[in-house]
C-alpha cells in the first residue's frame, strides 16, 4: 500500500473515529511526526510502518480507511507523489492528531472533575 494513501487514511480515521485511539498512542505519534524534517518517501514509509507495528490497535483502526476508496473519496485528491505532497499530507496528519490530542485531554480533564 502506498504511504500517501496510509497517511491520508490515518488522517481520515482521526477525523471520523478518533475515539478508537488512545491518547498515549497519539502523543507518541505526535513525537514521531515532530521529529520528521524532510523525509524521503522510503524513510517515511519505514517510520510509519514501524510505528504502526508498535501500535497495533491504531493500525487496525486506520487500515480500513486506507484500504477503501469510498472513505478516501470524501477527502481531497492526493497530491502527486513528491516530497511536497508527502510533507503536505504529514502536516495535515499532524494538525489533525494535535486537535484529537487536545480534545481527548479536555475530555479526560472533564471526566476527572466530575468524579
mmCIF file of C-alpha atoms in Angstrom:
data_model
loop_
_atom_site.group_PDB
_atom_site.id
_atom_site.type_symbol
_atom_site.label_atom_id
_atom_site.label_comp_id
_atom_site.label_asym_id
_atom_site.label_seq_id
_atom_site.Cartn_x
_atom_site.Cartn_y
_atom_site.Cartn_z
ATOM 1 C CA UNK A 1 0.000 0.000 0.000
ATOM 2 C CA UNK A 2 1.311 3.457 -0.907
ATOM 3 C CA UNK A 3 2.495 5.571 2.033
ATOM 4 C CA UNK A 4 0.490 8.628 0.975
ATOM 5 C CA UNK A 5 -2.667 6.504 0.994
ATOM 6 C CA UNK A 6 -1.875 5.297 4.517
ATOM 7 C CA UNK A 7 -1.222 8.851 5.728
ATOM 8 C CA UNK A 8 -4.433 10.150 4.212
ATOM 9 C CA UNK A 9 -6.361 7.162 5.591
ATOM 10 C CA UNK A 10 -4.854 7.841 9.004
ATOM 11 C CA UNK A 11 -5.934 11.481 8.842
ATOM 12 C CA UNK A 12 -9.465 10.487 7.827
ATOM 13 C CA UNK A 13 -9.648 7.897 10.633
ATOM 14 C CA UNK A 14 -8.583 10.517 13.176
ATOM 15 C CA UNK A 15 -11.244 12.908 11.919
ATOM 16 C CA UNK A 16 -14.104 10.410 11.968
ATOM 17 C CA UNK A 17 -13.222 7.704 14.524
ATOM 18 C CA UNK A 18 -10.925 9.483 16.974
ATOM 19 C CA UNK A 19 -12.483 7.715 19.957
ATOM 20 C CA UNK A 20 -10.815 4.477 18.830
ATOM 21 C CA UNK A 21 -7.369 5.926 19.572
ATOM 22 C CA UNK A 22 -5.675 6.097 22.953
ATOM 23 C CA UNK A 23 -4.210 9.466 23.866
ATOM 24 C CA UNK A 24 -0.861 7.824 24.643
ATOM 25 C CA UNK A 25 -0.650 6.445 21.094
ATOM 26 C CA UNK A 26 -1.495 9.831 19.625
ATOM 27 C CA UNK A 27 1.072 11.607 21.775
ATOM 28 C CA UNK A 28 3.685 9.101 20.637
ATOM 29 C CA UNK A 29 2.672 9.713 17.017
ATOM 30 C CA UNK A 30 2.983 13.458 17.558
ATOM 31 C CA UNK A 31 6.574 12.985 18.737
ATOM 32 C CA UNK A 32 7.392 10.905 15.657
ATOM 33 C CA UNK A 33 5.818 13.475 13.335
ATOM 34 C CA UNK A 34 7.551 16.375 15.093
ATOM 35 C CA UNK A 35 10.927 14.689 14.593
ATOM 36 C CA UNK A 36 10.424 14.442 10.825
ATOM 37 C CA UNK A 37 12.134 17.190 8.895
ATOM 38 C CA UNK A 38 12.041 16.416 5.197
ATOM 39 C CA UNK A 39 11.999 12.649 4.917
ATOM 40 C CA UNK A 40 12.356 10.770 1.698
ATOM 41 C CA UNK A 41 9.419 8.588 0.800
ATOM 42 C CA UNK A 42 11.410 5.454 1.720
ATOM 43 C CA UNK A 43 12.359 6.878 5.139
ATOM 44 C CA UNK A 44 8.790 7.916 5.800
ATOM 45 C CA UNK A 45 7.466 4.565 4.652
ATOM 46 C CA UNK A 46 9.770 2.778 7.102
ATOM 47 C CA UNK A 47 8.956 5.140 10.010
ATOM 48 C CA UNK A 48 5.196 4.843 9.575
ATOM 49 C CA UNK A 49 5.302 1.048 9.124
ATOM 50 C CA UNK A 50 7.471 0.663 12.238
ATOM 51 C CA UNK A 51 5.171 2.914 14.264
ATOM 52 C CA UNK A 52 2.048 1.052 13.112
ATOM 53 C CA UNK A 53 3.633 -2.305 14.037
ATOM 54 C CA UNK A 54 4.207 -0.980 17.556
ATOM 55 C CA UNK A 55 0.679 0.448 17.823
ATOM 56 C CA UNK A 56 -1.469 -2.434 16.555
ATOM 57 C CA UNK A 57 -4.779 -1.050 17.808
ATOM 58 C CA UNK A 58 -4.191 2.152 15.842
ATOM 59 C CA UNK A 59 -3.125 0.175 12.773
ATOM 60 C CA UNK A 60 -6.329 -1.864 12.925
ATOM 61 C CA UNK A 61 -8.414 1.318 13.105
ATOM 62 C CA UNK A 62 -6.537 3.047 10.263
ATOM 63 C CA UNK A 63 -6.238 0.257 7.696
ATOM 64 C CA UNK A 64 -9.926 0.164 6.729
ATOM 65 C CA UNK A 65 -9.706 3.853 5.848
ATOM 66 C CA UNK A 66 -6.532 3.367 3.843
ATOM 67 C CA UNK A 67 -7.894 0.304 2.048
ATOM 68 C CA UNK A 68 -11.252 1.641 0.965
ATOM 69 C CA UNK A 69 -11.507 4.278 -1.683
ATOM 70 C CA UNK A 70 -15.057 5.026 -0.509
ATOM 71 C CA UNK A 71 -13.771 6.810 2.609
ATOM 72 C CA UNK A 72 -10.906 8.485 0.752
ATOM 73 C CA UNK A 73 -13.278 9.899 -1.871
ATOM 74 C CA UNK A 74 -14.563 12.207 0.867
ATOM 75 C CA UNK A 75 -11.060 13.676 1.172
ATOM 76 C CA UNK A 76 -9.301 15.947 -1.274
ATOM 77 C CA UNK A 77 -7.386 14.270 -4.086
ATOM 78 C CA UNK A 78 -3.889 13.134 -3.136
ATOM 79 C CA UNK A 79 -1.148 15.428 -4.366
ATOM 80 C CA UNK A 80 1.456 13.994 -6.725
ATOM 81 C CA UNK A 81 3.855 11.501 -5.186
ATOM 82 C CA UNK A 82 6.530 14.048 -4.394
ATOM 83 C CA UNK A 83 8.340 15.456 -1.399
ATOM 84 C CA UNK A 84 5.930 18.387 -1.332
ATOM 85 C CA UNK A 85 2.953 16.007 -1.399
ATOM 86 C CA UNK A 86 4.393 13.902 1.392
ATOM 87 C CA UNK A 87 5.045 16.972 3.538
ATOM 88 C CA UNK A 88 1.560 18.336 2.879
ATOM 89 C CA UNK A 89 -0.043 15.076 3.985
ATOM 90 C CA UNK A 90 2.218 14.819 7.041
ATOM 91 C CA UNK A 91 1.348 18.381 8.025
ATOM 92 C CA UNK A 92 -2.378 17.635 7.792
ATOM 93 C CA UNK A 93 -1.926 14.407 9.777
ATOM 94 C CA UNK A 94 0.000 16.236 12.486
ATOM 95 C CA UNK A 95 -2.575 19.041 12.727
ATOM 96 C CA UNK A 96 -5.437 16.566 12.963
ATOM 97 C CA UNK A 97 -3.542 14.473 15.509
ATOM 98 C CA UNK A 98 -2.889 17.525 17.695
ATOM 99 C CA UNK A 99 -6.581 18.500 17.584
ATOM 100 C CA UNK A 100 -7.585 14.996 18.691
ATOM 101 C CA UNK A 101 -4.997 15.009 21.498
ATOM 102 C CA UNK A 102 -6.362 18.347 22.719
ATOM 103 C CA UNK A 103 -9.969 17.107 22.583
ATOM 104 C CA UNK A 104 -9.099 13.887 24.420
ATOM 105 C CA UNK A 105 -7.116 15.796 27.063
ATOM 106 C CA UNK A 106 -10.059 18.149 27.622
ATOM 107 C CA UNK A 107 -12.416 15.167 27.881
ATOM 108 C CA UNK A 108 -10.150 13.474 30.451
ATOM 109 C CA UNK A 109 -9.986 16.684 32.474
ATOM 110 C CA UNK A 110 -13.789 16.976 32.431
ATOM 111 C CA UNK A 111 -14.181 13.349 33.454
ATOM 112 C CA UNK A 112 -11.810 13.841 36.389
ATOM 113 C CA UNK A 113 -13.556 16.990 37.588
ATOM 114 C CA UNK A 114 -16.936 15.230 37.566
ATOM 115 C CA UNK A 115 -15.690 12.468 39.857
#
